[in-house]
Tab-separated table of C-alpha atoms in Angstrom:
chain	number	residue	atom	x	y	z
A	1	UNK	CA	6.953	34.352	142.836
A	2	UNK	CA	8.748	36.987	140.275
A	3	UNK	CA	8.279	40.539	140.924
A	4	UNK	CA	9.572	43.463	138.315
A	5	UNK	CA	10.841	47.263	138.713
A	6	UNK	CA	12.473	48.963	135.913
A	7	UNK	CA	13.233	52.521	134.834
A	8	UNK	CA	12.500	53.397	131.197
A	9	UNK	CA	14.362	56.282	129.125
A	10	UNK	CA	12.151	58.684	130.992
A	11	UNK	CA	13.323	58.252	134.560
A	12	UNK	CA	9.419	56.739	135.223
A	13	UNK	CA	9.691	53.679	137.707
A	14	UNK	CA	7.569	50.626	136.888
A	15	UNK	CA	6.876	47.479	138.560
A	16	UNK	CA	5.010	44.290	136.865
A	17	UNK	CA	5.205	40.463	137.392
A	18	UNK	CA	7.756	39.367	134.728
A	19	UNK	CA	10.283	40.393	132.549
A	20	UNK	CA	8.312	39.371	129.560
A	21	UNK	CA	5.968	42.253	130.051
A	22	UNK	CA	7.921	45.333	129.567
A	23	UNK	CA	6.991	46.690	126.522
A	24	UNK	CA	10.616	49.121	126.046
A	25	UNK	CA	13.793	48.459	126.207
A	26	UNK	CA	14.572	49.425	129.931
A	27	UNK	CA	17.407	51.649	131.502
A	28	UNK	CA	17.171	49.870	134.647
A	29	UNK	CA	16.088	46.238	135.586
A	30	UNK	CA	15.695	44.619	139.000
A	31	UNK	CA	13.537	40.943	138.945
A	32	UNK	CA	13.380	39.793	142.391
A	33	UNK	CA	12.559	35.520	141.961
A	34	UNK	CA	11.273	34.542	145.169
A	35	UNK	CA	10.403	30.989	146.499
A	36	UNK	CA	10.691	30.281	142.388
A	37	UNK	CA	9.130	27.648	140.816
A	38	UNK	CA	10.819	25.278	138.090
A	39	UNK	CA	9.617	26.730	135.555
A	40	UNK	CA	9.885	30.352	136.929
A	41	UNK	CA	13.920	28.773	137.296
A	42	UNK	CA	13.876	28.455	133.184
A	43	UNK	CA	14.046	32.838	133.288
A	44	UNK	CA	17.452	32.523	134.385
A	45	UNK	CA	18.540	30.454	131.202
A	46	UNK	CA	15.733	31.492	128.640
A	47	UNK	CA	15.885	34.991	129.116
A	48	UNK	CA	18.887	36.106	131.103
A	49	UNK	CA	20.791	33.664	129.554
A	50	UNK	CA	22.916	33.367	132.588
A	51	UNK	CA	25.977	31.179	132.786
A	52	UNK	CA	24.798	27.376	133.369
A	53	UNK	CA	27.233	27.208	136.485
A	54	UNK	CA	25.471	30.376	138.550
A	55	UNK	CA	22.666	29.212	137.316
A	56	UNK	CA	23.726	25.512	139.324
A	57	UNK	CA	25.186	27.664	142.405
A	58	UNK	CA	21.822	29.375	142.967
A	59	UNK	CA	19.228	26.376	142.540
A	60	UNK	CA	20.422	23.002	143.447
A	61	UNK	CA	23.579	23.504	145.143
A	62	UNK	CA	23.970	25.533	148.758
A	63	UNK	CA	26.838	27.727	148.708
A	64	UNK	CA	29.395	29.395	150.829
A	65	UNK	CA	29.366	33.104	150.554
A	66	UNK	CA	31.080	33.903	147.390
A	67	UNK	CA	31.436	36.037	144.075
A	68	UNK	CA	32.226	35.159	140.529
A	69	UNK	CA	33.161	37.159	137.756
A	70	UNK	CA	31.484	35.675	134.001
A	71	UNK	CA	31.368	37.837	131.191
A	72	UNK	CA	28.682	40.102	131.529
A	73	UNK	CA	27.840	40.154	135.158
A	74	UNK	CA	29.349	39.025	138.620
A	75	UNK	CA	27.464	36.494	140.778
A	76	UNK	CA	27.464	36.881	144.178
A	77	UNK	CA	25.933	34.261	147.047
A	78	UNK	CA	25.239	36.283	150.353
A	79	UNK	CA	23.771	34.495	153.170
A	80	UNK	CA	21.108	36.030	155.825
A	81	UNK	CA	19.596	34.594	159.131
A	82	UNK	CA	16.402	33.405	159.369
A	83	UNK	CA	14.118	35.278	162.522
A	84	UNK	CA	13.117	32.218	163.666
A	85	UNK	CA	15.524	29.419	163.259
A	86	UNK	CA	18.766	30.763	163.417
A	87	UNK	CA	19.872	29.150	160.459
A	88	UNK	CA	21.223	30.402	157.304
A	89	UNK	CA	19.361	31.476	154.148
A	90	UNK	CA	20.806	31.450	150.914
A	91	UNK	CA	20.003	34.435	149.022
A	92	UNK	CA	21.511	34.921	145.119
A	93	UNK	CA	22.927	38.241	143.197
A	94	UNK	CA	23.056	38.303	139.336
A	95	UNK	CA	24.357	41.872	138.448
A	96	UNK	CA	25.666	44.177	135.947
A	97	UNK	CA	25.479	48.120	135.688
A	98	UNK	CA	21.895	47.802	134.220
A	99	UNK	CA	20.397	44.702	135.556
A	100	UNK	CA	20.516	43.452	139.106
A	101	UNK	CA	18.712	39.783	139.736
A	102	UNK	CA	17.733	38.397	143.347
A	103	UNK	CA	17.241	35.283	143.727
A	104	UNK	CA	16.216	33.169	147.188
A	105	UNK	CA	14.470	29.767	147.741
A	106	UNK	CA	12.810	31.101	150.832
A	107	UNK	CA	11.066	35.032	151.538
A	108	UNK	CA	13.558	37.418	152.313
A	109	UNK	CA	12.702	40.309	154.726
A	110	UNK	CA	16.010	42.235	153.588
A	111	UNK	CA	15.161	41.823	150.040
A	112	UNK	CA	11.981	43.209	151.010
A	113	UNK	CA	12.654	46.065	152.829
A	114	UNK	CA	15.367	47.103	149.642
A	115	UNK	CA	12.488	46.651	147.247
A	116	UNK	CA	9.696	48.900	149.422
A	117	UNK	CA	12.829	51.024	149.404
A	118	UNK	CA	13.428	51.820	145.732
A	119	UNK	CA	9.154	52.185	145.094
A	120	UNK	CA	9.736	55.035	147.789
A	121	UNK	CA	12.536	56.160	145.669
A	122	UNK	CA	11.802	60.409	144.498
A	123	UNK	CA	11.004	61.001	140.748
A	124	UNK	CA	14.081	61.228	138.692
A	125	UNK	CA	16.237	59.832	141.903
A	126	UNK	CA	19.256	58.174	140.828
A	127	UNK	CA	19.517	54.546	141.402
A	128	UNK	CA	22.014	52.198	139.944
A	129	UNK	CA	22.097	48.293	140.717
A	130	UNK	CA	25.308	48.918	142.899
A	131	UNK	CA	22.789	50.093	145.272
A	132	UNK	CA	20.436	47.572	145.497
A	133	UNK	CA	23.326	45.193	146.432
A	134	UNK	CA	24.756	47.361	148.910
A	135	UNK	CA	21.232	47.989	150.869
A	136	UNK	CA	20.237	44.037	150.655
A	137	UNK	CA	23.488	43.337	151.937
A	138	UNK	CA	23.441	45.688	154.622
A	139	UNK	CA	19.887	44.967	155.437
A	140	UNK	CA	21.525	41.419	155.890
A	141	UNK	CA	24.537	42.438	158.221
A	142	UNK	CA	22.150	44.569	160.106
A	143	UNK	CA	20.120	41.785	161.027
A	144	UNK	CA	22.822	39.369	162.444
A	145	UNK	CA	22.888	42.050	164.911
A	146	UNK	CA	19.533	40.828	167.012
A	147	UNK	CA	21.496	37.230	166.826
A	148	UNK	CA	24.455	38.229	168.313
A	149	UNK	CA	23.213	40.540	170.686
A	150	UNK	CA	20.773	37.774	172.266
A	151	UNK	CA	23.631	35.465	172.416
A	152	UNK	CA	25.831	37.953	174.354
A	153	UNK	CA	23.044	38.467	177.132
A	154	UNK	CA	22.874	35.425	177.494
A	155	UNK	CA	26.717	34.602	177.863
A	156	UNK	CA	26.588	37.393	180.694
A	157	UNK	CA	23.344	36.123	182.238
A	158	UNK	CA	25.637	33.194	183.596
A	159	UNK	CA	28.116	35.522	185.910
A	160	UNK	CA	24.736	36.023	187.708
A	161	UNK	CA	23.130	32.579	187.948
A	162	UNK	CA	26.323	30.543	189.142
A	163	UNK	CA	26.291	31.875	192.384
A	164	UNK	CA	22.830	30.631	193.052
A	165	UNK	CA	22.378	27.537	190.178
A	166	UNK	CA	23.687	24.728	192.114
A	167	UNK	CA	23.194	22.232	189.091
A	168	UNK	CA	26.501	22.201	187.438
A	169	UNK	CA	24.979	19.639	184.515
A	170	UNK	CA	22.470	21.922	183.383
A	171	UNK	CA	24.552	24.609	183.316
A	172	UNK	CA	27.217	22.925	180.963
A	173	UNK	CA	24.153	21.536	178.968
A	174	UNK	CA	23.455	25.380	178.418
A	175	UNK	CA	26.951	26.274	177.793
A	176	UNK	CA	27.469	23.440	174.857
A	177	UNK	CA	24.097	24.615	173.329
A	178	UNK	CA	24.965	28.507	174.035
A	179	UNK	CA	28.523	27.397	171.858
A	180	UNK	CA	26.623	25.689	168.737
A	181	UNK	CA	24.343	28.567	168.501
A	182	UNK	CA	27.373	30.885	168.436
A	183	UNK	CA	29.300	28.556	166.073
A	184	UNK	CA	26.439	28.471	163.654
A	185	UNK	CA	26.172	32.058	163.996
A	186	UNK	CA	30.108	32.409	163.137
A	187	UNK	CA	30.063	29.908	160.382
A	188	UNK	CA	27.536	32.774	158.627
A	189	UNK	CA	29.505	35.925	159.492
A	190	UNK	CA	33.259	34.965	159.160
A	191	UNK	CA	32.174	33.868	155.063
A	192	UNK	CA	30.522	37.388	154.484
A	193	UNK	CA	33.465	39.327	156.475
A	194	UNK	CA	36.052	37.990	154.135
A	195	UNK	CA	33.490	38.500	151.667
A	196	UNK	CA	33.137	42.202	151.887
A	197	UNK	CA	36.873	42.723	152.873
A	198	UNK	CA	37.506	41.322	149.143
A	199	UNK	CA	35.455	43.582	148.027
A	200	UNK	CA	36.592	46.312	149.007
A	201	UNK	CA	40.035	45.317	148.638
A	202	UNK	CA	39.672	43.852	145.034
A	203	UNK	CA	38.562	45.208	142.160
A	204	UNK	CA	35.534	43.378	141.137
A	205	UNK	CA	33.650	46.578	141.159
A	206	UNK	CA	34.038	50.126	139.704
A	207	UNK	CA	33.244	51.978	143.296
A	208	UNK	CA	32.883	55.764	143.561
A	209	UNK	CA	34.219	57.211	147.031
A	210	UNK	CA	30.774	57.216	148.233
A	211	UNK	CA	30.053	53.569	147.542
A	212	UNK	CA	33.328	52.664	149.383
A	213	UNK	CA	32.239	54.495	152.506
A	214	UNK	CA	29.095	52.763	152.346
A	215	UNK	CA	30.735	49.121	152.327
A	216	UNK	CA	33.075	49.922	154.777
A	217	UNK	CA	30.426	50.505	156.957
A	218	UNK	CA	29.008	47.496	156.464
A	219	UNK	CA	32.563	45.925	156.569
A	220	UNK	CA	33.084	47.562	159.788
A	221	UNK	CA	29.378	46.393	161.042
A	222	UNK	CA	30.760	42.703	160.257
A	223	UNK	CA	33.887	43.531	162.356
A	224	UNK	CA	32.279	43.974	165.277
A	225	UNK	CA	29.973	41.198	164.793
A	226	UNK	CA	32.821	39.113	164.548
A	227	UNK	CA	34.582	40.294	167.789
A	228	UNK	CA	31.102	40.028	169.830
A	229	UNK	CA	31.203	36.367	168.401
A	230	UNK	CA	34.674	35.763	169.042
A	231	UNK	CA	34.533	37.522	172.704
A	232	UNK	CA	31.080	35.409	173.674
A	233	UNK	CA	32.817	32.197	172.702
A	234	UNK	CA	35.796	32.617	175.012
A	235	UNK	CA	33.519	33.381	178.172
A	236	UNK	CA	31.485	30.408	176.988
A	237	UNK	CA	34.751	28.397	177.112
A	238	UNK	CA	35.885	30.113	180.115
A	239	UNK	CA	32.517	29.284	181.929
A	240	UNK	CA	33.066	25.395	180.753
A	241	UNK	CA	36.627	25.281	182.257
A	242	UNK	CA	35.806	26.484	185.438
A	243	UNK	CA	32.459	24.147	186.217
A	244	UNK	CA	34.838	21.422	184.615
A	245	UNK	CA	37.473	22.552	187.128
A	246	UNK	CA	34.886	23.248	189.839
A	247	UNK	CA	33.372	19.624	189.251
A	248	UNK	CA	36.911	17.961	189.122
A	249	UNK	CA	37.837	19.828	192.652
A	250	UNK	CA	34.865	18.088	194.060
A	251	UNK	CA	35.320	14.796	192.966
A	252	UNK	CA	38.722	15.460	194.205
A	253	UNK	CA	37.440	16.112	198.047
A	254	UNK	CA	35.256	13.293	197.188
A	255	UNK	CA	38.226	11.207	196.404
A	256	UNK	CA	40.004	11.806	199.501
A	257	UNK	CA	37.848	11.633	201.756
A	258	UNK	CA	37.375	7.803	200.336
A	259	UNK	CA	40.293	7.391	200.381
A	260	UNK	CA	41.699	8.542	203.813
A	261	UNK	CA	38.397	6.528	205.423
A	262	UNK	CA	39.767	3.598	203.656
A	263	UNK	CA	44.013	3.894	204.703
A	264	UNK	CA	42.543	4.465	208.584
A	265	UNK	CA	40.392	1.221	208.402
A	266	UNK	CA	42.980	-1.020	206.509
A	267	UNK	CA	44.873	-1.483	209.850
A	268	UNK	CA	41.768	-2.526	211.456
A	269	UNK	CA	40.292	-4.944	209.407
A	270	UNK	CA	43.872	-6.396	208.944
A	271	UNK	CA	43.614	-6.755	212.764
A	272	UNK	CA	39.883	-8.116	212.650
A	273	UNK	CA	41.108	-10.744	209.893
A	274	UNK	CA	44.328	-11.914	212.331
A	275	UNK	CA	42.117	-12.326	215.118
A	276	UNK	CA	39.584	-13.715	213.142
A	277	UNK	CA	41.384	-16.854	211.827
A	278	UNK	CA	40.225	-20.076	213.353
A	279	UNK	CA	43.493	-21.674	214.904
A	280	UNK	CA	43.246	-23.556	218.275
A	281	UNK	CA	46.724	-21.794	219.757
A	282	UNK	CA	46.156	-18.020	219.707
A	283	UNK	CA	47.066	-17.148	223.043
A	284	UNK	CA	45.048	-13.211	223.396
A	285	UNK	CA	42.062	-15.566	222.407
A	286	UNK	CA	41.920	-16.948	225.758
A	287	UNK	CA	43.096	-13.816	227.552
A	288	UNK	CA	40.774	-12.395	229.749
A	289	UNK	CA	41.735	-8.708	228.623
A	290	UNK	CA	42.302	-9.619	225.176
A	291	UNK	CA	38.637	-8.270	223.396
A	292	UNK	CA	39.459	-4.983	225.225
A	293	UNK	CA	43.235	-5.026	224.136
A	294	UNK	CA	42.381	-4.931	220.476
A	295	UNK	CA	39.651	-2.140	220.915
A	296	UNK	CA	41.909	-0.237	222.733
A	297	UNK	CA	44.926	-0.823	220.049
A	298	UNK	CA	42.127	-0.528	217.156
A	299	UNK	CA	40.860	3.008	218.937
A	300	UNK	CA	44.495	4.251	218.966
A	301	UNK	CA	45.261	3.458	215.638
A	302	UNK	CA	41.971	5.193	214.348
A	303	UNK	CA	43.027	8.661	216.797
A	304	UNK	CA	46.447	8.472	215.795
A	305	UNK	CA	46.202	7.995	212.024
A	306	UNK	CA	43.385	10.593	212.712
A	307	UNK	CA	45.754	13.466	214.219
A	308	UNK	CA	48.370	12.879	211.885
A	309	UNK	CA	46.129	13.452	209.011
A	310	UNK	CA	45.063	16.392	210.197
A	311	UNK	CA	48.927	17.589	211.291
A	312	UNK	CA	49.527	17.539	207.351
A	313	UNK	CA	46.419	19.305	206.926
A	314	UNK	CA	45.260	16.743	204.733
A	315	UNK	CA	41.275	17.174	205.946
């Protein structure tokens, strides 16, 4: 689907289907392509005449959030989270200081809440295609917010279910799937940090004071997304070395219990297999006290080894 606002020579916003039917040469141009078609893909070449490489970048290949300067516009890849899956969409920036073109394989709420924004926009409002990137791309931070948020309650919901969840498995089943859902989450928000710190660092774009603020407070948005992220995945890991620990202490107690029952019983069944070796001259087999002698030496054995175990504090 391609959708059309421009601004003629008179300030008048207009929207239409395609590029192909404004009638004047406009003073601003914003074609939003979304879920495109092949042949609504041929715009890019036929009548942008963008660059065959962005042109690559935005329809065949998925990219890494990026920018790249050509000679009439800057490309930019930006990548937002989709509501329901968690995974990353891929949404496309074509701009220069009159045209601005969005392009995503899949509907874009952000790009849709930018574009209800600028038909809202007063008569004779100023609005340059700087802005339309900014607001997408905030729309875009501001919704990895929900996302991070969700998987920081749930990172704290474990302090309270330890104490009473006495299935250790499950709870490291969580904490692995807790950790991929925050390293998919990072893998989208580290790319667009460093993205918007170039940015504003570089000097890709021509930015008034005002425009600066307004990505640093995205930047700044990203920052703290970041250090959620960062702070949720050490409590995850923290969480998975203690039940670890917690599992290996009680395999441990485990262990020695084993093995102290085995080291007192050792003696007696090395006195069971003696006495149990079929020679004619054994001379306790024929004693009349000799069945009682070895349960009384096999009892001793078992008390001694017993209290001397428990002397070393060993059980």
């Amino acid at each position: 689907m391609i959708r059309t606002l421009y601004i003629d020579e008179m300030n008048t916003l207009h929207v239409c289907d395609s590029p192909y039917d404004i009638e004047v040469t406009p003073k601003w141009l914003w074609v939003d392509m979304s879920e495109p078609t092949k042949e609504e893909n041929l715009l890019l070449s036929q009548f942008f005449h963008f660059h065959p490489l962005s042109i690559e970048d935005a329809t065949t290949v998925k990219q890494r959030p990026k920018y790249k300067e050509y000679d009439d516009y800057l490309f930019f890849v930006f990548h937002a989270i989709d509501l329901r899956t968690m995974k990353p969409e891929e949404i496309d920036i074509f701009i220069n200081s009159t045209l601005i073109v969005t392009y995503h394989k899949e509907a874009s709420e952000e790009v849709d809440k930018v574009w209800h924004t600028m038909l809202n926009k007063k008569p004779n409002e100023k609005v340059t295609t700087n802005e339309v990137m900014y607001k997408t791309l905030d729309a875009i931070v501001d919704n990895y917010f929900p996302f991070v948020y969700d998987l920081e309650d749930k990172v704290f919901s474990f302090e309270d279910r330890h104490s009473v969840d006495i299935s250790t498995e499950n709870l490291i089943d969580e904490t692995f799937d807790l950790r991929e859902d925050l390293l998919l989450i990072r893998r989208t928000v580290l790319p667009m940090r460093d993205l918007v710190y170039r940015l504003l660092e570089g000097k890709v774009l021509a930015l008034s004071k005002k425009q600066k603020i307004f990505l640093h407070h995205i930047n700044d948005h990203l920052i703290k997304q970041v250090e959620m992220i960062e702070s949720s995945r050490e409590m995850t890991a923290d969480i998975r070395d203690n039940y670890i620990s917690l599992n290996s202490f009680r395999m441990n107690n485990i262990m020695k219990i084993l093995t102290i029952y085995s080291v007192i019983f050792m003696p007696l069944t090395l006195i069971a297999g003696i006495y149990g070796m079929n020679f004619d001259v054994m001379p306790e087999l024929h004693w009349k006290y000799g069945y009682l002698a070895v349960w009384i030496v096999m009892i001793a054995i078992t008390v001694g080894m017993i209290g001397y175990f428990r002397i070393k504090k060993w059980f």
